[in-house]
């Protein structure tokens, strides 16, 4: 109930942006800690150990101290279940695209495992009479349909109101992150506040039916995407299957081995544990990001999840404030500094205009976790507003229509505001070159780097693989952050043996970035002199009247 109330409050008040204050490193540490906690909670059932306590330290102690008392039959059921689930999962990843039988077995691996070991539990234990004589513990589920809906107790709500905050934050952030990831994969746009509203409604309704809190699930969303589900109506089919199981198959659920349930849960959550190299990347890229992820991880693991979230977010807020207090200054002239952002007029002759397939964005502040998603979203919207998509099946006239038309409505609204009529949309120029000016940016973090990679991917999906992305005015500190995060940056016109698709070229000035030759073979417009243009270029110039000053304004004004 409380998860639903929090979701409804944030969704209806359009406050979804508040979740952006939880950076990606904090989320990695928090989710990893929660996944390890879940695995530790299942170890008693997996090993057949009788008295495993609560709390991470106590559980680790009890698991190892009680190993001599572990039930061999339970261990056999549990570990062979994990082996079967892992084999089916890896087989699906390796051969699933080529073989539909393997693919289906992979996505239904939990169900297959459940059926096999439920049969084993029934066959082995049915004739043994009392549950105390069973070779291994079974779930002993006994139910007769659904319980009658009931209003949750007010006293219980007051008790869980505080502890539910951490659960809500972790679930809601993961929910919106999954929504964004699959929106990019399937070419539609999500509304974060709308997602949280539906999240809230689902959890409020669940509370009346004695159900647990829910959120978006990566595995189930991936299955829907792989099955080419195009509409939320698929949920009705899933609901029907669940109801059939509740009313008709509940007797069989009695014989599910607890070790099998533990194996399914463990294999479901272990992919949520971030690899150590992820945290090493945080260490190389930003010490503050690494510290915040470690606070979220260790405090959530050994103290409590709510304190872990609060402590790590609090650290980030203090860090941001301290950066503003102890801001650095530079002096001019400084022989060690490089040129940052020259206005176009200082590099171009007066008779040269900007190519119509070029778009310049100037960031006006640091690019980090509080604003990274907003900046990414704003840049992409500006490109979609002023430029036409490539016709590649993902964007364009012949693309397959998705059930969600949020993106189309948003772009149509932005074009109306920009004075672009529906009759002239076909004359919009394609996007060939995107220049991002970091001249005023003194800090980037892991979240900013991650969102910028996602932005480049989405731009290329919209405009084609020949779209070039160029950076301008990177300070030594900011460039070092990008390189530590694994970016391949090449200065200006330097030669490189690397694939140009994976390289970002960095220039000292905007004019230099615009005039440099294109390297990805795109059919982009050339820099035009005087009256040298085609009729199409002339119409594009008329549509973008006033553009001459846009290249010199801040990012906020540009978007």
Coordinates of C-alpha atoms in Angstrom, one line a residue:
X1 CA 0.0 0.0 0.0
X2 CA 2.7 2.5 1.0
X3 CA 4.7 1.8 -2.2
X4 CA 1.6 2.5 -4.2
X5 CA 0.9 5.7 -2.3
X6 CA 4.4 7.0 -2.8
X7 CA 4.2 6.1 -6.5
X8 CA 0.8 7.8 -7.0
X9 CA 2.0 11.0 -5.2
X10 CA 5.1 11.4 -7.3
X11 CA 3.4 10.4 -10.5
X12 CA 0.3 12.6 -10.2
X13 CA 2.3 15.6 -9.1
X14 CA 4.7 15.1 -12.0
X15 CA 7.7 14.7 -9.7
X16 CA 9.3 11.8 -11.5
X17 CA 12.4 13.9 -12.0
X18 CA 13.2 13.5 -8.3
X19 CA 14.4 10.0 -8.9
X20 CA 17.2 11.4 -11.0
X21 CA 18.9 12.5 -7.7
X22 CA 19.7 8.8 -7.2
X23 CA 22.8 8.4 -9.4
X24 CA 23.6 5.2 -11.3
X25 CA 26.5 4.2 -9.0
X26 CA 24.2 4.5 -6.0
X27 CA 21.7 2.3 -7.7
X28 CA 24.3 -0.3 -8.7
X29 CA 25.5 -0.5 -5.1
X30 CA 22.0 -0.6 -3.6
X31 CA 20.6 -3.3 -6.0
X32 CA 23.7 -5.4 -5.6
X33 CA 23.4 -5.3 -1.8
X34 CA 19.7 -6.2 -2.0
X35 CA 20.4 -9.1 -4.4
X36 CA 23.0 -10.5 -2.1
X37 CA 20.6 -10.1 0.9
X38 CA 18.0 -12.1 -1.0
X39 CA 20.5 -14.9 -1.9
X40 CA 21.5 -15.1 1.8
X41 CA 17.9 -15.4 2.8
X42 CA 17.5 -18.4 0.5
X43 CA 20.6 -20.3 1.5
X44 CA 18.9 -22.0 4.5
X45 CA 16.3 -23.5 2.1
X46 CA 18.9 -24.3 -0.5
X47 CA 21.1 -26.3 1.9
X48 CA 18.4 -27.6 4.2
X49 CA 20.0 -25.8 7.2
X50 CA 17.5 -25.4 10.1
X51 CA 18.2 -22.3 12.0
X52 CA 19.7 -19.5 9.9
X53 CA 19.3 -16.2 11.7
X54 CA 18.6 -12.6 10.4
X55 CA 21.0 -10.0 9.4
X56 CA 23.9 -10.3 6.9
X57 CA 26.7 -11.0 9.4
X58 CA 24.6 -13.5 11.4
X59 CA 23.4 -15.3 8.2
X60 CA 27.0 -15.7 6.9
X61 CA 28.1 -17.1 10.3
X62 CA 25.1 -19.5 10.6
X63 CA 25.4 -20.8 7.0
X64 CA 29.0 -21.8 7.4
X65 CA 28.7 -23.0 11.0
X66 CA 25.8 -25.3 10.1
X67 CA 27.3 -26.8 7.0
X68 CA 27.8 -30.2 8.7
X69 CA 24.0 -30.2 9.4
X70 CA 23.1 -29.6 5.8
X71 CA 20.6 -32.0 4.2
X72 CA 22.2 -33.9 1.3
X73 CA 18.9 -34.5 -0.5
X74 CA 18.0 -30.9 -0.3
X75 CA 21.4 -29.8 -1.6
X76 CA 21.0 -32.2 -4.5
X77 CA 17.6 -30.8 -5.4
X78 CA 18.8 -27.2 -5.0
X79 CA 22.1 -27.3 -6.8
X80 CA 20.9 -29.5 -9.7
X81 CA 18.0 -27.0 -10.1
X82 CA 20.5 -24.1 -10.3
X83 CA 22.5 -26.1 -12.9
X84 CA 19.5 -26.8 -15.0
X85 CA 18.4 -23.2 -14.9
X86 CA 21.9 -22.0 -15.8
X87 CA 22.2 -24.5 -18.7
X88 CA 18.8 -23.4 -20.2
X89 CA 19.7 -19.7 -19.8
X90 CA 23.1 -20.0 -21.5
X91 CA 21.7 -22.2 -24.2
X92 CA 19.1 -19.6 -25.0
X93 CA 21.8 -16.9 -25.2
X94 CA 24.0 -18.9 -27.5
X95 CA 21.5 -20.7 -29.8
X96 CA 18.1 -19.1 -29.0
X97 CA 18.1 -16.8 -32.0
X98 CA 18.6 -19.8 -34.4
X99 CA 16.5 -22.4 -32.7
X100 CA 13.0 -21.5 -31.5
X101 CA 12.7 -24.7 -29.4
X102 CA 15.8 -23.7 -27.4
X103 CA 14.6 -20.1 -27.2
X104 CA 11.3 -21.2 -25.8
X105 CA 12.9 -23.6 -23.3
X106 CA 15.2 -20.8 -22.2
X107 CA 12.5 -18.2 -21.5
X108 CA 10.3 -20.8 -19.7
X109 CA 13.2 -22.3 -17.8
X110 CA 11.7 -21.5 -14.4
X111 CA 8.5 -23.2 -15.3
X112 CA 10.3 -26.2 -16.7
X113 CA 12.4 -26.5 -13.5
X114 CA 9.3 -26.1 -11.3
X115 CA 7.4 -28.9 -13.2
X116 CA 10.3 -31.3 -13.1
X117 CA 11.1 -30.9 -9.4
X118 CA 7.5 -30.8 -8.3
X119 CA 7.1 -34.2 -9.9
X120 CA 10.2 -35.4 -8.1
X121 CA 8.9 -34.0 -4.8
X122 CA 5.5 -35.8 -5.3
X123 CA 7.1 -39.1 -6.3
X124 CA 9.6 -39.2 -3.5
X125 CA 7.6 -37.9 -0.6
X126 CA 3.9 -38.8 -1.3
X127 CA 4.2 -42.2 0.3
X128 CA 6.1 -41.0 3.4
X129 CA 3.0 -39.8 5.3
X130 CA 3.9 -37.0 7.8
X131 CA 5.9 -34.0 6.4
X132 CA 8.5 -34.7 9.1
X133 CA 9.4 -37.9 7.2
X134 CA 9.9 -36.2 3.9
X135 CA 13.4 -36.5 2.4
X136 CA 13.5 -32.8 1.8
X137 CA 11.1 -29.9 2.8
X138 CA 8.3 -29.0 0.3
X139 CA 6.4 -25.7 0.1
X140 CA 3.1 -27.3 1.4
X141 CA 1.0 -24.6 -0.3
X142 CA -2.6 -25.0 0.7
X143 CA -5.2 -22.5 -0.7
X144 CA -8.7 -22.4 -2.0
X145 CA -8.8 -19.7 -4.6
X146 CA -8.3 -16.0 -3.7
X147 CA -8.9 -14.5 -0.3
X148 CA -11.7 -12.0 0.0
X149 CA -10.5 -8.4 -0.6
X150 CA -9.9 -6.5 2.6
X151 CA -8.7 -3.0 3.6
X152 CA -5.2 -3.0 5.0
X153 CA -4.9 -2.3 8.7
X154 CA -4.1 1.4 9.5
X155 CA -1.8 0.3 12.3
X156 CA 0.3 -1.8 9.9
X157 CA 0.5 1.0 7.4
X158 CA 2.0 3.4 10.1
X159 CA 4.6 0.7 11.0
X160 CA 5.8 0.2 7.4
X161 CA 5.6 3.8 6.2
X162 CA 9.2 4.6 6.8
X163 CA 10.8 1.2 5.9
X164 CA 8.8 1.2 2.6
X165 CA 10.6 4.3 1.4
X166 CA 13.8 2.4 0.5
X167 CA 11.8 -0.4 -1.1
X168 CA 9.9 2.1 -3.1
X169 CA 13.0 4.0 -4.2
X170 CA 14.8 0.8 -5.4
X171 CA 11.7 -0.6 -7.1
X172 CA 10.6 2.6 -8.7
X173 CA 14.1 3.5 -10.0
X174 CA 14.5 0.0 -11.5
X175 CA 11.0 0.2 -12.9
X176 CA 11.6 3.4 -14.8
X177 CA 15.1 2.3 -15.9
X178 CA 13.7 -0.9 -17.4
X179 CA 11.0 1.2 -19.1
X180 CA 13.5 3.5 -20.6
X181 CA 15.8 0.7 -21.8
X182 CA 13.1 -1.2 -23.6
X183 CA 11.6 2.0 -25.0
X184 CA 14.9 2.6 -26.7
X185 CA 15.1 -1.0 -27.9
X186 CA 11.6 -1.0 -29.3
X187 CA 11.5 2.6 -30.5
X188 CA 8.9 4.3 -28.3
X189 CA 9.0 6.9 -25.6
X190 CA 7.9 6.5 -21.9
X191 CA 6.5 9.2 -19.6
X192 CA 8.3 8.8 -16.3
X193 CA 5.4 10.3 -14.2
X194 CA 2.9 8.2 -16.1
X195 CA 4.9 5.1 -15.3
X196 CA 5.0 5.9 -11.6
X197 CA 1.2 6.6 -11.6
X198 CA 0.4 3.1 -13.0
X199 CA 3.0 1.7 -10.6
X200 CA 1.2 3.3 -7.8
X201 CA -2.3 2.1 -8.9
X202 CA -1.0 -1.5 -9.2
X203 CA 0.5 -1.5 -5.8
X204 CA -2.5 0.1 -4.1
X205 CA -4.8 -2.5 -5.7
X206 CA -2.5 -5.3 -4.7
X207 CA -2.7 -4.2 -1.0
X208 CA -6.5 -5.0 -1.0
X209 CA -5.8 -8.5 -2.4
X210 CA -3.1 -9.4 0.1
X211 CA -0.4 -9.4 -2.7
X212 CA 3.2 -8.3 -2.4
X213 CA 4.6 -5.0 -3.8
X214 CA 5.5 -5.2 -7.5
X215 CA 7.5 -3.3 -10.0
X216 CA 8.9 -3.7 -13.5
X217 CA 10.8 -7.0 -14.0
X218 CA 13.7 -7.1 -16.4
X219 CA 13.3 -10.8 -17.1
X220 CA 9.5 -10.6 -17.8
X221 CA 9.9 -7.4 -19.8
X222 CA 12.6 -9.1 -21.9
X223 CA 10.3 -12.1 -22.6
X224 CA 7.5 -9.7 -23.7
X225 CA 10.0 -7.9 -26.0
X226 CA 11.4 -11.2 -27.4
X227 CA 7.9 -12.4 -28.1
X228 CA 7.1 -9.2 -30.1
X229 CA 4.4 -8.1 -27.7
X230 CA 2.9 -4.9 -29.0
X231 CA 0.2 -4.1 -26.5
X232 CA -0.5 -4.1 -22.8
X233 CA -3.4 -6.5 -23.6
X234 CA -0.8 -9.3 -23.2
X235 CA -1.3 -8.8 -19.5
X236 CA -4.8 -10.2 -19.8
X237 CA -3.4 -13.5 -21.1
X238 CA -0.8 -13.7 -18.3
X239 CA -3.6 -12.9 -15.8
X240 CA -5.7 -15.8 -17.2
X241 CA -2.8 -18.3 -16.8
X242 CA -2.2 -17.2 -13.2
X243 CA -5.9 -17.5 -12.3
X244 CA -6.0 -21.0 -13.8
X245 CA -3.0 -22.0 -11.7
X246 CA -4.6 -20.5 -8.5
X247 CA -8.0 -22.2 -8.9
X248 CA -7.0 -25.5 -10.7
X249 CA -3.4 -26.3 -10.0
X250 CA -2.9 -25.3 -6.4
X251 CA -2.8 -28.9 -5.2
X252 CA 0.3 -29.6 -7.2
X253 CA 2.0 -26.6 -5.7
X254 CA 2.0 -28.4 -2.3
X255 CA 4.9 -30.6 -3.5
X256 CA 7.3 -27.9 -4.8
X257 CA 10.6 -28.5 -3.0
X258 CA 11.7 -25.4 -1.1
X259 CA 15.2 -25.9 -2.5
X260 CA 13.8 -25.5 -6.0
X261 CA 12.1 -22.3 -5.1
X262 CA 15.4 -21.1 -3.6
X263 CA 17.2 -22.1 -6.8
X264 CA 14.8 -20.1 -9.0
X265 CA 15.0 -17.0 -6.8
X266 CA 18.8 -17.2 -6.6
X267 CA 19.3 -17.5 -10.3
X268 CA 16.8 -14.7 -10.9
X269 CA 18.6 -12.2 -8.7
X270 CA 22.2 -13.0 -9.2
X271 CA 22.4 -11.1 -12.6
X272 CA 21.4 -8.0 -10.5
X273 CA 24.8 -8.1 -8.7
X274 CA 27.1 -5.7 -10.5
X275 CA 30.4 -7.1 -11.7
X276 CA 33.5 -5.9 -9.7
X277 CA 34.8 -4.2 -12.9
X278 CA 31.7 -1.9 -12.8
X279 CA 32.9 -0.6 -9.5
X280 CA 36.4 -0.4 -10.7
X281 CA 35.2 1.8 -13.6
X282 CA 33.6 4.1 -11.0
X283 CA 36.9 4.2 -9.2
X284 CA 38.8 5.2 -12.4
X285 CA 36.1 7.7 -13.6
X286 CA 35.1 9.4 -10.4
X287 CA 36.2 8.9 -6.8
X288 CA 32.9 10.5 -5.5
X289 CA 30.8 8.0 -7.6
X290 CA 32.9 5.1 -6.3
X291 CA 32.4 6.2 -2.6
X292 CA 28.7 6.8 -3.1
X293 CA 28.3 3.3 -4.6
X294 CA 30.3 1.7 -1.7
X295 CA 28.2 3.6 0.9
X296 CA 25.0 2.3 -0.8
X297 CA 26.4 -1.2 -1.0
X298 CA 27.9 -1.8 2.4
X299 CA 25.4 0.2 4.5
X300 CA 22.5 -1.5 2.7
X301 CA 24.1 -4.9 3.1
X302 CA 25.0 -4.7 6.8
X303 CA 22.8 -2.1 8.3
X304 CA 19.5 -1.5 6.4
X305 CA 18.4 -0.6 2.9
X306 CA 16.7 2.7 3.9
X307 CA 19.8 3.9 5.7
X308 CA 21.9 2.8 2.8
X309 CA 19.9 4.9 0.3
X310 CA 19.7 7.9 2.6
X311 CA 23.4 7.9 3.5
X312 CA 24.6 7.6 -0.2
X313 CA 22.2 10.2 -1.5
X314 CA 23.2 12.5 1.4
X315 CA 26.8 12.0 0.5
X316 CA 26.1 13.0 -3.1
X317 CA 24.2 16.1 -2.0
X318 CA 27.1 17.2 0.2
X319 CA 29.6 16.5 -2.6
X320 CA 27.6 18.7 -5.0
X321 CA 27.4 21.5 -2.5
X322 CA 31.1 21.3 -1.7
X323 CA 32.0 21.4 -5.4
X324 CA 30.0 24.7 -5.6
X325 CA 31.7 26.1 -2.5
X326 CA 35.3 25.2 -3.6
X327 CA 34.9 25.9 -7.3
X328 CA 38.1 26.4 -9.2
X329 CA 39.1 29.5 -11.2
X330 CA 41.3 30.0 -14.3
X331 CA 43.3 32.9 -15.5
X332 CA 43.6 34.4 -18.9
X333 CA 46.0 34.4 -20.7
X334 CA 47.1 30.9 -19.7
X335 CA 49.6 29.3 -22.1
X336 CA 48.5 25.8 -20.9
X337 CA 44.8 26.3 -21.7
X338 CA 43.2 25.5 -25.0
X339 CA 40.7 27.4 -27.1
X340 CA 37.2 26.5 -26.0
X341 CA 34.2 27.9 -27.8
X342 CA 34.8 30.4 -30.6
X343 CA 31.7 32.0 -32.1
X344 CA 31.2 30.9 -35.6
X345 CA 31.8 34.4 -36.9
X346 CA 35.4 34.3 -35.7
X347 CA 36.2 31.3 -37.7
X348 CA 33.9 31.5 -40.7
X349 CA 33.9 34.2 -43.4
X350 CA 30.7 36.2 -43.3
X351 CA 29.4 34.6 -46.4
X352 CA 29.3 31.1 -45.0
X353 CA 26.2 29.7 -43.4
X354 CA 25.8 26.6 -41.2
X355 CA 24.9 23.4 -43.1
X356 CA 21.2 22.5 -42.6
X357 CA 22.0 19.0 -41.4
X358 CA 24.1 20.3 -38.5
X359 CA 22.9 20.9 -34.9
X360 CA 25.0 22.5 -32.2
X361 CA 24.3 22.2 -28.5
X362 CA 26.2 24.2 -25.8
X363 CA 26.0 22.9 -22.3
X364 CA 25.7 25.7 -19.7
X365 CA 26.7 23.7 -16.6
X366 CA 28.2 20.5 -15.3
X367 CA 26.8 17.3 -16.8
X368 CA 26.2 14.9 -13.9
X369 CA 23.5 12.8 -12.2
X370 CA 20.9 15.5 -11.3
X371 CA 20.6 16.8 -14.9
X372 CA 22.0 14.1 -17.1
X373 CA 18.7 12.5 -18.2
X374 CA 17.1 15.9 -18.7
X375 CA 19.9 17.1 -21.0
X376 CA 19.9 13.8 -22.9
X377 CA 16.1 14.0 -23.4
X378 CA 16.2 17.7 -24.4
X379 CA 19.0 17.2 -27.1
X380 CA 17.1 14.3 -28.6
X381 CA 13.8 16.2 -28.7
X382 CA 15.5 19.1 -30.4
X383 CA 17.0 16.9 -33.1
X384 CA 13.6 15.1 -33.7
X385 CA 11.9 18.5 -33.9
X386 CA 14.2 20.1 -36.5
X387 CA 15.3 17.1 -38.5
X388 CA 13.8 14.2 -40.4
X389 CA 14.5 10.6 -39.5
X390 CA 16.3 8.1 -41.7
X391 CA 13.9 5.6 -43.3
X392 CA 15.4 2.4 -41.9
X393 CA 12.4 0.6 -40.4
X394 CA 13.1 2.0 -37.0
X395 CA 12.1 5.6 -37.9
X396 CA 10.3 7.0 -40.9
X397 CA 7.1 6.5 -42.8
X398 CA 7.2 2.8 -43.2
X399 CA 8.1 1.9 -39.6
X400 CA 5.7 -0.4 -37.8
X401 CA 3.3 1.4 -35.5
X402 CA 3.8 0.8 -31.8
X403 CA 1.0 0.8 -29.2
X404 CA 2.6 3.8 -27.6
X405 CA 2.4 7.0 -29.6
X406 CA 3.7 9.3 -26.9
X407 CA 6.9 10.1 -28.9
X408 CA 4.9 11.1 -32.1
X409 CA 2.6 13.3 -30.1
X410 CA 5.5 15.0 -28.3
X411 CA 7.4 15.7 -31.5
X412 CA 4.3 17.0 -33.3
X413 CA 3.7 19.4 -30.4
X414 CA 7.3 20.6 -30.4
X415 CA 7.1 21.2 -34.2
X416 CA 3.9 23.2 -33.9
X417 CA 5.6 25.4 -31.2
X418 CA 8.6 25.9 -33.6
X419 CA 6.2 27.0 -36.4
X420 CA 6.8 24.0 -38.6
X421 CA 3.6 23.1 -40.4
X422 CA 2.5 19.5 -41.1
X423 CA 2.8 20.2 -44.8
X424 CA 6.5 21.2 -44.6
X425 CA 7.6 18.3 -42.4
X426 CA 8.8 16.3 -45.5
X427 CA 11.2 19.2 -46.3
X428 CA 13.0 19.0 -43.0
X429 CA 16.7 18.3 -43.5
X430 CA 18.2 15.0 -42.1
X431 CA 20.6 15.1 -39.2
X432 CA 24.2 14.6 -40.3
X433 CA 26.4 16.2 -37.6
X434 CA 25.8 16.9 -33.9
X435 CA 28.3 19.1 -32.1
X436 CA 28.2 19.2 -28.3
X437 CA 30.1 22.2 -26.8
X438 CA 31.5 21.4 -23.3
X439 CA 33.2 24.8 -23.0
X440 CA 31.2 25.7 -19.9
X441 CA 31.2 22.2 -18.4
X442 CA 33.6 21.7 -15.5
X443 CA 32.5 18.3 -14.3
X444 CA 31.0 15.0 -15.6
X445 CA 30.3 11.9 -13.7
X446 CA 29.5 8.2 -14.4
X447 CA 25.8 8.9 -14.8
X448 CA 26.5 11.7 -17.3
X449 CA 28.8 9.5 -19.3
X450 CA 26.3 6.6 -19.3
X451 CA 23.4 8.9 -20.5
X452 CA 25.6 10.4 -23.1
X453 CA 26.4 7.0 -24.6
X454 CA 22.7 6.2 -24.6
X455 CA 22.1 9.6 -26.4
X456 CA 24.6 8.8 -29.1
X457 CA 23.0 5.4 -29.7
X458 CA 19.5 7.0 -30.0
X459 CA 20.7 9.7 -32.3
X460 CA 22.1 7.1 -34.6
X461 CA 18.9 5.1 -34.5
X462 CA 17.0 8.2 -35.5
X463 CA 19.4 9.6 -38.1
X464 CA 21.4 6.6 -39.2
X465 CA 24.8 5.3 -38.6
X466 CA 26.5 8.0 -40.7
X467 CA 25.6 10.7 -38.2
X468 CA 28.8 12.1 -36.6
X469 CA 29.0 13.3 -33.0
X470 CA 31.8 15.8 -32.2
X471 CA 32.8 17.3 -28.9
X472 CA 34.1 20.8 -28.4
X473 CA 36.0 22.6 -25.6
X474 CA 36.7 19.7 -23.3
X475 CA 38.9 20.8 -20.4
X476 CA 41.7 18.5 -19.4
X477 CA 39.7 17.3 -16.3
X478 CA 36.5 16.6 -18.2
X479 CA 38.4 14.8 -21.0
X480 CA 40.2 12.7 -18.4
X481 CA 36.8 11.6 -17.0
X482 CA 35.6 10.5 -20.4
X483 CA 38.7 8.6 -21.1
X484 CA 38.7 6.8 -17.7
X485 CA 35.1 5.8 -18.5
X486 CA 36.3 4.0 -21.6
X487 CA 35.6 6.6 -24.3
X488 CA 37.8 6.7 -27.4
X489 CA 38.5 10.4 -27.9
X490 CA 40.7 11.6 -30.8
X491 CA 41.8 15.2 -31.1
X492 CA 40.7 17.1 -34.2
X493 CA 42.0 15.7 -37.5
X494 CA 44.5 13.2 -35.9
X495 CA 44.7 9.8 -37.6
X496 CA 43.5 6.7 -35.9
X497 CA 43.5 3.0 -36.6
X498 CA 40.3 2.5 -34.6
X499 CA 36.8 2.2 -36.2
X500 CA 35.4 5.7 -36.7
X501 CA 32.0 4.5 -35.5
X502 CA 33.4 4.1 -32.0
X503 CA 35.5 7.2 -32.0
X504 CA 34.5 10.7 -30.8
X505 CA 36.5 13.5 -32.3
X506 CA 37.3 16.5 -30.0
X507 CA 37.9 20.0 -31.3
X508 CA 39.0 23.2 -29.7
X509 CA 36.4 25.4 -31.3
X510 CA 32.9 25.1 -32.8
X511 CA 33.9 26.5 -36.2
X512 CA 36.7 24.0 -36.5
X513 CA 34.3 21.2 -35.6
X514 CA 31.8 22.3 -38.2
X515 CA 34.3 22.8 -41.0
X516 CA 36.2 19.5 -40.5
X517 CA 35.5 16.9 -43.2
X518 CA 33.0 14.2 -42.5
X519 CA 34.5 10.7 -41.9
X520 CA 31.5 8.3 -41.9
X521 CA 30.5 8.6 -45.5
X522 CA 27.2 10.4 -44.8
X523 CA 25.6 12.4 -47.6
X524 CA 25.4 15.4 -45.4
X525 CA 25.2 19.0 -46.6
X526 CA 28.4 20.9 -47.2
X527 CA 29.2 24.3 -45.8
X528 CA 27.7 26.8 -48.3
X529 CA 29.2 30.1 -49.4
X530 CA 27.1 33.0 -50.5
X531 CA 24.1 32.0 -52.7
X532 CA 25.6 28.6 -53.5
X533 CA 22.6 26.3 -52.6
X534 CA 19.9 24.1 -54.1
X535 CA 16.2 24.9 -53.8
X536 CA 16.0 22.3 -51.1
X537 CA 18.7 24.0 -49.1
X538 CA 17.0 27.3 -49.7
X539 CA 13.8 26.0 -48.2
X540 CA 15.6 24.6 -45.2
X541 CA 17.3 28.0 -44.7
X542 CA 13.9 29.7 -44.7
X543 CA 12.6 27.3 -42.2
X544 CA 15.5 27.8 -39.9
X545 CA 15.4 31.6 -40.0
X546 CA 16.9 33.0 -36.9
X547 CA 19.3 30.1 -36.7
X548 CA 22.4 32.3 -37.0
X549 CA 22.2 33.3 -33.3
X550 CA 21.2 29.9 -32.0
X551 CA 24.8 28.5 -32.3
X552 CA 26.0 31.2 -29.9
X553 CA 23.4 30.7 -27.1
X554 CA 23.4 28.4 -24.1
X555 CA 22.1 24.9 -24.1
X556 CA 18.9 25.9 -22.4
X557 CA 18.1 28.4 -25.0
X558 CA 19.0 26.1 -27.8
X559 CA 16.5 23.4 -26.7

